[in-house]
Amino acid sequence: MKTKPLLEVRNLKTHFFTYNGVAKAVDDVSFDIAPGEMVGIVGESGSGKSVTARSVMRIIPSPPGKIVGGSIAFDGRALLELSDKQMQDVRGNQISMIFQEPMTALNPVYTVGYQLREVILKHQDKSKAQAFELAEEMLRLVGIASPDQRIKEYPFQMSGGMRQRVIIAMALACRPKLILADEPTTALDVTIQAQILKLIRELSDELGTAMLLITHDLGVSAETVDRVLVMYAGQVVEEASTDDLFGNPLHPYTEGLMTSMPSLASDLTKDSGRLIEIPGVVPNLTNLPGNCYFYARCPKRTDHCLEQIPELKSLDNGRKVRCILYE
Protein backbone atom coordinates (compact mmCIF):
# COMPACT_ATOMS: atom_id res chain seq x y z
CA MET A 1 0.00 0.00 0.00
CA LYS A 2 1.42 3.37 -1.05
CA THR A 3 2.11 5.81 1.79
CA LYS A 4 0.16 9.06 1.62
CA PRO A 5 2.50 12.02 1.01
CA LEU A 6 3.36 14.23 3.95
CA LEU A 7 3.82 17.23 1.66
CA GLU A 8 1.96 17.69 -1.62
CA VAL A 9 2.87 20.67 -3.80
CA ARG A 10 0.72 21.12 -6.89
CA ASN A 11 1.21 23.64 -9.73
CA LEU A 12 2.92 26.13 -7.40
CA LYS A 13 3.53 29.57 -8.89
CA THR A 14 5.43 32.26 -7.00
CA HIS A 15 6.06 35.54 -8.79
CA PHE A 16 7.94 38.72 -7.88
CA PHE A 17 6.41 41.95 -9.12
CA THR A 18 9.32 44.30 -9.89
CA TYR A 19 9.85 47.56 -11.78
CA ASN A 20 11.38 45.51 -14.59
CA GLY A 21 8.38 43.20 -14.88
CA VAL A 22 6.99 40.04 -13.30
CA ALA A 23 9.71 37.52 -12.42
CA LYS A 24 8.33 33.97 -12.48
CA ALA A 25 10.65 32.57 -9.82
CA VAL A 26 8.58 29.38 -9.39
CA ASP A 27 6.54 28.43 -12.42
CA ASP A 28 4.10 25.51 -12.11
CA VAL A 29 6.09 23.27 -9.75
CA SER A 30 4.64 20.01 -8.41
CA PHE A 31 6.17 17.33 -6.17
CA ASP A 32 5.50 15.10 -3.14
CA ILE A 33 7.50 14.17 -0.06
CA ALA A 34 6.60 11.01 1.86
CA PRO A 35 6.95 10.73 5.66
CA GLY A 36 10.62 10.23 6.54
CA GLU A 37 11.78 10.71 2.93
CA MET A 38 14.76 12.86 1.99
CA VAL A 39 14.30 14.77 -1.26
CA GLY A 40 16.84 17.07 -2.87
CA ILE A 41 16.39 20.08 -5.16
CA VAL A 42 19.41 20.95 -7.33
CA GLY A 43 20.09 23.60 -9.93
CA GLU A 44 22.00 26.79 -10.64
CA SER A 45 21.53 29.99 -8.66
CA GLY A 46 18.28 31.62 -9.70
CA SER A 47 16.57 28.36 -10.61
CA GLY A 48 13.89 28.74 -7.92
CA LYS A 49 15.13 26.27 -5.30
CA SER A 50 15.02 28.55 -2.26
CA VAL A 51 11.84 30.32 -3.35
CA THR A 52 10.12 26.93 -3.55
CA ALA A 53 11.06 26.13 0.05
CA ARG A 54 10.15 29.60 1.29
CA SER A 55 6.81 29.29 -0.46
CA VAL A 56 6.11 26.11 1.53
CA MET A 57 6.93 28.02 4.72
CA ARG A 58 4.98 31.06 3.47
CA ILE A 59 7.87 33.42 4.18
CA ILE A 60 8.06 35.04 0.74
CA PRO A 61 8.73 38.79 1.21
CA SER A 62 5.57 40.65 0.16
CA PRO A 63 5.89 42.95 -1.64
CA PRO A 64 7.36 42.16 -4.14
CA GLY A 65 6.77 38.38 -3.90
CA LYS A 66 3.43 36.59 -4.00
CA ILE A 67 2.19 33.01 -4.36
CA VAL A 68 -0.18 33.47 -7.31
CA GLY A 69 -1.28 29.90 -7.97
CA GLY A 70 -1.24 26.26 -6.96
CA SER A 71 -1.70 24.46 -3.66
CA ILE A 72 0.45 23.20 -0.78
CA ALA A 73 -0.95 20.44 1.41
CA PHE A 74 0.95 19.39 4.53
CA ASP A 75 -0.24 16.46 6.61
CA GLY A 76 -3.73 16.94 5.18
CA ARG A 77 -3.87 20.71 5.77
CA ALA A 78 -3.99 23.30 2.97
CA LEU A 79 -1.20 25.68 4.02
CA LEU A 80 -2.17 28.47 1.63
CA GLU A 81 -5.61 28.63 3.26
CA LEU A 82 -4.32 29.02 6.84
CA SER A 83 -4.34 32.39 8.58
CA ASP A 84 -1.03 34.02 9.53
CA LYS A 85 -1.51 32.96 13.16
CA GLN A 86 -2.29 29.36 12.18
CA MET A 87 0.80 29.33 9.96
CA GLN A 88 2.94 30.57 12.85
CA ASP A 89 1.92 27.47 14.78
CA VAL A 90 3.10 25.30 11.88
CA ARG A 91 6.48 27.00 11.39
CA GLY A 92 9.15 25.75 13.76
CA ASN A 93 6.77 23.21 15.21
CA GLN A 94 5.65 20.90 12.39
CA ILE A 95 7.85 22.35 9.62
CA SER A 96 11.29 23.79 10.39
CA MET A 97 13.87 25.45 8.19
CA ILE A 98 17.67 25.36 8.27
CA PHE A 99 18.99 28.51 6.64
CA GLN A 100 22.23 28.63 4.69
CA GLU A 101 24.03 31.33 6.69
CA PRO A 102 24.03 30.57 10.44
CA MET A 103 25.52 33.94 11.42
CA THR A 104 22.54 35.82 10.00
CA ALA A 105 19.99 33.19 11.08
CA LEU A 106 21.02 33.56 14.75
CA ASN A 107 20.46 36.77 16.70
CA PRO A 108 23.90 38.08 17.78
CA VAL A 109 22.63 39.80 20.97
CA TYR A 110 21.13 36.68 22.58
CA THR A 111 22.84 33.52 23.78
CA VAL A 112 22.21 30.36 21.80
CA GLY A 113 20.53 28.87 24.87
CA TYR A 114 18.04 31.74 25.03
CA GLN A 115 17.22 31.41 21.34
CA LEU A 116 16.75 27.65 21.57
CA ARG A 117 14.59 28.04 24.65
CA GLU A 118 12.33 30.58 22.94
CA VAL A 119 11.65 28.17 20.06
CA ILE A 120 10.66 25.46 22.53
CA LEU A 121 8.49 27.78 24.67
CA LYS A 122 6.69 29.05 21.56
CA HIS A 123 5.47 25.62 20.50
CA GLN A 124 5.58 23.32 23.52
CA ASP A 125 3.86 23.38 26.89
CA LYS A 126 6.98 23.58 29.05
CA SER A 127 8.29 25.80 31.81
CA LYS A 128 11.38 27.95 31.23
CA ALA A 129 13.47 25.53 33.26
CA GLN A 130 12.22 22.53 31.26
CA ALA A 131 12.79 24.38 27.98
CA PHE A 132 16.34 25.28 28.98
CA GLU A 133 17.00 21.66 29.93
CA LEU A 134 15.66 20.48 26.55
CA ALA A 135 17.77 23.11 24.76
CA GLU A 136 20.88 21.68 26.40
CA GLU A 137 19.81 18.17 25.41
CA MET A 138 19.39 19.31 21.78
CA LEU A 139 22.92 20.76 21.71
CA ARG A 140 24.21 17.43 22.98
CA LEU A 141 22.15 15.61 20.31
CA VAL A 142 23.78 17.56 17.47
CA GLY A 143 27.27 16.77 18.75
CA ILE A 144 28.28 19.98 20.54
CA ALA A 145 30.77 19.24 23.31
CA SER A 146 30.19 20.71 26.79
CA PRO A 147 26.62 21.83 25.99
CA ASP A 148 26.17 23.11 29.55
CA GLN A 149 28.84 25.72 28.80
CA ARG A 150 28.08 26.36 25.12
CA ILE A 151 24.43 27.09 25.88
CA LYS A 152 25.55 30.28 27.65
CA GLU A 153 27.60 31.55 24.70
CA TYR A 154 26.73 34.03 21.97
CA PRO A 155 26.86 33.09 18.27
CA PHE A 156 30.05 35.08 17.66
CA GLN A 157 31.86 32.91 20.20
CA MET A 158 31.29 29.81 18.07
CA SER A 159 32.81 28.54 14.83
CA GLY A 160 30.76 28.33 11.62
CA GLY A 161 30.31 24.59 11.98
CA MET A 162 29.16 24.91 15.57
CA ARG A 163 26.70 27.68 14.70
CA GLN A 164 25.27 25.49 11.97
CA ARG A 165 24.81 22.70 14.53
CA VAL A 166 22.90 25.16 16.71
CA ILE A 167 20.63 25.98 13.76
CA ILE A 168 20.00 22.26 13.26
CA ALA A 169 19.26 21.88 16.98
CA MET A 170 16.71 24.71 16.72
CA ALA A 171 15.12 23.09 13.67
CA LEU A 172 14.81 19.73 15.46
CA ALA A 173 13.85 21.05 18.91
CA CYS A 174 10.11 20.50 18.46
CA ARG A 175 10.51 17.21 16.59
CA PRO A 176 9.02 18.52 13.30
CA LYS A 177 7.65 16.20 10.64
CA LEU A 178 9.44 18.10 7.86
CA ILE A 179 12.68 20.08 7.65
CA LEU A 180 13.53 22.41 4.77
CA ALA A 181 17.32 22.68 4.58
CA ASP A 182 18.43 25.57 2.37
CA GLU A 183 22.10 25.10 1.42
CA PRO A 184 22.96 24.04 5.01
CA THR A 185 26.67 23.52 4.31
CA THR A 186 27.49 26.36 1.89
CA ALA A 187 29.60 28.43 4.29
CA LEU A 188 31.48 25.47 5.76
CA ASP A 189 34.77 23.85 4.84
CA VAL A 190 34.74 20.38 3.31
CA THR A 191 35.50 18.46 6.52
CA ILE A 192 32.78 20.21 8.53
CA GLN A 193 30.41 19.92 5.57
CA ALA A 194 30.73 16.13 5.60
CA GLN A 195 30.09 16.04 9.36
CA ILE A 196 26.96 18.21 9.06
CA LEU A 197 25.54 16.13 6.20
CA LYS A 198 26.17 12.92 8.14
CA LEU A 199 24.51 14.46 11.19
CA ILE A 200 21.44 15.59 9.20
CA ARG A 201 21.01 12.14 7.68
CA GLU A 202 21.43 10.33 11.01
CA LEU A 203 19.02 12.62 12.87
CA SER A 204 16.46 12.36 10.08
CA ASP A 205 16.63 8.56 10.23
CA GLU A 206 16.51 8.52 14.04
CA LEU A 207 13.60 10.93 14.41
CA GLY A 208 11.70 9.88 11.28
CA THR A 209 11.78 13.44 9.97
CA ALA A 210 11.25 14.11 6.25
CA MET A 211 13.57 16.60 4.58
CA LEU A 212 13.79 18.81 1.52
CA LEU A 213 17.48 19.53 0.93
CA ILE A 214 18.25 22.48 -1.34
CA THR A 215 21.71 22.59 -2.85
CA HIS A 216 23.64 23.56 -5.96
CA ASP A 217 26.14 20.78 -5.19
CA LEU A 218 25.27 17.51 -6.93
CA GLY A 219 27.76 15.65 -4.74
CA VAL A 220 25.83 16.66 -1.62
CA SER A 221 22.61 15.27 -3.12
CA ALA A 222 24.27 12.04 -4.19
CA GLU A 223 25.42 11.35 -0.63
CA THR A 224 22.34 12.47 1.26
CA VAL A 225 18.93 12.22 -0.43
CA ASP A 226 16.66 9.45 -1.74
CA ARG A 227 15.17 11.37 -4.65
CA VAL A 228 16.21 14.45 -6.64
CA LEU A 229 14.32 17.27 -8.36
CA VAL A 230 16.33 19.23 -10.93
CA MET A 231 15.11 22.82 -11.35
CA TYR A 232 15.83 25.28 -14.12
CA ALA A 233 14.36 28.78 -14.56
CA GLY A 234 11.60 28.12 -12.02
CA GLN A 235 10.56 24.74 -13.41
CA VAL A 236 11.25 21.11 -12.50
CA VAL A 237 12.96 19.66 -15.59
CA GLU A 238 13.70 16.20 -14.19
CA GLU A 239 12.73 14.04 -11.21
CA ALA A 240 14.18 10.65 -10.36
CA SER A 241 15.60 8.50 -7.60
CA THR A 242 19.17 9.42 -6.73
CA ASP A 243 20.55 6.22 -8.24
CA ASP A 244 18.61 6.65 -11.50
CA LEU A 245 19.49 10.31 -11.87
CA PHE A 246 23.22 9.88 -11.37
CA GLY A 247 23.31 6.61 -13.25
CA ASN A 248 21.43 7.86 -16.30
CA PRO A 249 20.52 11.57 -16.46
CA LEU A 250 17.87 12.20 -19.14
CA HIS A 251 17.40 15.95 -19.47
CA PRO A 252 20.19 17.80 -21.34
CA TYR A 253 20.41 20.28 -18.46
CA THR A 254 20.95 17.48 -15.94
CA GLU A 255 23.62 16.01 -18.21
CA GLY A 256 25.26 19.43 -18.34
CA LEU A 257 25.31 19.69 -14.55
CA MET A 258 26.87 16.25 -14.31
CA THR A 259 29.65 16.94 -16.82
CA SER A 260 30.46 20.31 -15.23
CA MET A 261 31.32 18.64 -11.91
CA PRO A 262 35.10 18.50 -11.19
CA SER A 263 36.51 14.99 -11.42
CA LEU A 264 39.93 13.39 -11.37
CA ALA A 265 38.85 11.08 -14.17
CA SER A 266 37.19 12.72 -17.13
CA ASP A 267 35.71 16.15 -16.59
CA LEU A 268 38.71 18.08 -17.87
CA THR A 269 38.93 18.43 -21.62
CA LYS A 270 42.10 17.05 -23.15
CA ASP A 271 42.68 20.11 -25.30
CA SER A 272 42.36 23.06 -22.93
CA GLY A 273 42.49 21.55 -19.46
CA ARG A 274 39.37 23.59 -18.61
CA LEU A 275 36.24 22.32 -16.90
CA ILE A 276 33.36 21.54 -19.23
CA GLU A 277 30.67 24.17 -18.73
CA ILE A 278 27.09 24.80 -19.81
CA PRO A 279 27.25 27.69 -22.31
CA GLY A 280 25.14 30.79 -21.85
CA VAL A 281 23.14 31.92 -18.82
CA VAL A 282 19.75 31.27 -17.23
CA PRO A 283 17.07 33.29 -19.09
CA ASN A 284 15.72 36.50 -17.59
CA LEU A 285 12.77 35.47 -15.41
CA THR A 286 10.90 38.65 -16.38
CA ASN A 287 11.21 37.84 -20.07
CA LEU A 288 11.00 34.07 -20.46
CA PRO A 289 10.79 32.60 -23.98
CA GLY A 290 7.63 30.96 -25.33
CA ASN A 291 9.51 27.74 -25.99
CA CYS A 292 11.76 25.44 -23.94
CA TYR A 293 13.59 27.61 -21.41
CA PHE A 294 16.80 25.65 -21.91
CA TYR A 295 16.72 25.89 -25.72
CA ALA A 296 19.44 28.54 -26.12
CA ARG A 297 21.92 26.49 -24.06
CA CYS A 298 20.93 22.98 -25.15
CA PRO A 299 23.36 20.90 -27.24
CA LYS A 300 20.49 18.62 -28.37
CA ARG A 301 18.04 21.32 -29.48
CA THR A 302 16.01 20.94 -32.67
CA ASP A 303 13.55 23.17 -34.50
CA HIS A 304 10.69 21.33 -32.75
CA CYS A 305 11.93 22.74 -29.42
CA LEU A 306 10.80 26.21 -30.58
CA GLU A 307 7.17 25.19 -30.97
CA GLN A 308 6.09 25.09 -27.31
CA ILE A 309 7.11 24.90 -23.65
CA PRO A 310 7.43 21.14 -22.97
CA GLU A 311 5.41 19.57 -20.18
CA LEU A 312 6.85 17.49 -17.36
CA LYS A 313 6.18 13.95 -18.60
CA SER A 314 5.96 10.83 -16.45
CA LEU A 315 7.89 7.91 -17.89
CA ASP A 316 7.18 4.19 -17.50
CA ASN A 317 9.87 3.71 -14.85
CA GLY A 318 8.46 6.38 -12.54
CA ARG A 319 10.82 9.11 -13.66
CA LYS A 320 9.72 12.53 -14.88
CA VAL A 321 11.40 14.73 -17.49
CA ARG A 322 10.53 18.00 -19.24
CA CYS A 323 11.98 17.56 -22.72
CA ILE A 324 10.54 17.13 -26.21
CA LEU A 325 12.90 14.19 -26.76
CA TYR A 326 10.72 12.12 -24.39
CA GLU A 327 7.26 13.19 -25.57
PDB file of N, CA, C and O in Angstrom, residues 9 17 61 84 130-131 146 149 159 187 192 236 274:
ATOM      1  N   VAL A   9       2.812  19.370  -3.124  1.00  0.00           N
ATOM      2  CA  VAL A   9       2.866  20.672  -3.797  1.00  0.00           C
ATOM      3  C   VAL A   9       2.335  20.480  -5.208  1.00  0.00           C
ATOM      4  O   VAL A   9       2.816  19.616  -5.943  1.00  0.00           O
ATOM      5  N   PHE A  17       6.865  40.827  -8.313  1.00  0.00           N
ATOM      6  CA  PHE A  17       6.412  41.953  -9.120  1.00  0.00           C
ATOM      7  C   PHE A  17       7.389  43.115  -8.952  1.00  0.00           C
ATOM      8  O   PHE A  17       7.404  43.803  -7.930  1.00  0.00           O
ATOM      9  N   PRO A  61       8.896  37.366   0.905  1.00  0.00           N
ATOM     10  CA  PRO A  61       8.730  38.793   1.212  1.00  0.00           C
ATOM     11  C   PRO A  61       7.668  39.431   0.315  1.00  0.00           C
ATOM     12  O   PRO A  61       7.727  39.321  -0.907  1.00  0.00           O
ATOM     13  N   ASP A  84      -2.417  33.774   9.116  1.00  0.00           N
ATOM     14  CA  ASP A  84      -1.029  34.015   9.525  1.00  0.00           C
ATOM     15  C   ASP A  84      -0.750  33.405  10.894  1.00  0.00           C
ATOM     16  O   ASP A  84       0.321  32.836  11.122  1.00  0.00           O
ATOM     17  N   GLN A 130      12.312  23.740  32.097  1.00  0.00           N
ATOM     18  CA  GLN A 130      12.221  22.532  31.257  1.00  0.00           C
ATOM     19  C   GLN A 130      12.711  22.819  29.841  1.00  0.00           C
ATOM     20  O   GLN A 130      13.397  22.000  29.221  1.00  0.00           O
ATOM     21  N   ALA A 131      12.368  24.005  29.325  1.00  0.00           N
ATOM     22  CA  ALA A 131      12.790  24.382  27.978  1.00  0.00           C
ATOM     23  C   ALA A 131      14.305  24.530  27.902  1.00  0.00           C
ATOM     24  O   ALA A 131      14.934  24.125  26.924  1.00  0.00           O
ATOM     25  N   SER A 146      30.445  19.835  25.633  1.00  0.00           N
ATOM     26  CA  SER A 146      30.190  20.712  26.789  1.00  0.00           C
ATOM     27  C   SER A 146      28.965  21.603  26.573  1.00  0.00           C
ATOM     28  O   SER A 146      29.053  22.834  26.646  1.00  0.00           O
ATOM     29  N   GLN A 149      28.082  24.474  28.912  1.00  0.00           N
ATOM     30  CA  GLN A 149      28.837  25.717  28.797  1.00  0.00           C
ATOM     31  C   GLN A 149      28.468  26.469  27.516  1.00  0.00           C
ATOM     32  O   GLN A 149      28.284  27.688  27.520  1.00  0.00           O
ATOM     33  N   SER A 159      32.346  28.686  16.209  1.00  0.00           N
ATOM     34  CA  SER A 159      32.806  28.537  14.832  1.00  0.00           C
ATOM     35  C   SER A 159      31.599  28.388  13.905  1.00  0.00           C
ATOM     36  O   SER A 159      30.466  28.173  14.360  1.00  0.00           O
ATOM     37  N   ALA A 187      28.546  27.597   3.706  1.00  0.00           N
ATOM     38  CA  ALA A 187      29.596  28.433   4.291  1.00  0.00           C
ATOM     39  C   ALA A 187      30.654  27.631   5.058  1.00  0.00           C
ATOM     40  O   ALA A 187      31.512  28.206   5.715  1.00  0.00           O
ATOM     41  N   ILE A 192      33.951  19.907   7.718  1.00  0.00           N
ATOM     42  CA  ILE A 192      32.777  20.211   8.531  1.00  0.00           C
ATOM     43  C   ILE A 192      31.508  19.923   7.734  1.00  0.00           C
ATOM     44  O   ILE A 192      30.505  19.430   8.270  1.00  0.00           O
ATOM     45  N   VAL A 236      10.621  22.420 -12.681  1.00  0.00           N
ATOM     46  CA  VAL A 236      11.251  21.112 -12.500  1.00  0.00           C
ATOM     47  C   VAL A 236      11.434  20.516 -13.888  1.00  0.00           C
ATOM     48  O   VAL A 236      10.472  20.338 -14.631  1.00  0.00           O
ATOM     49  N   ARG A 274      40.414  22.848 -19.302  1.00  0.00           N
ATOM     50  CA  ARG A 274      39.373  23.592 -18.612  1.00  0.00           C
ATOM     51  C   ARG A 274      38.192  22.680 -18.282  1.00  0.00           C
ATOM     52  O   ARG A 274      37.959  21.682 -18.951  1.00  0.00           O
TER      53      ARG A 274
END
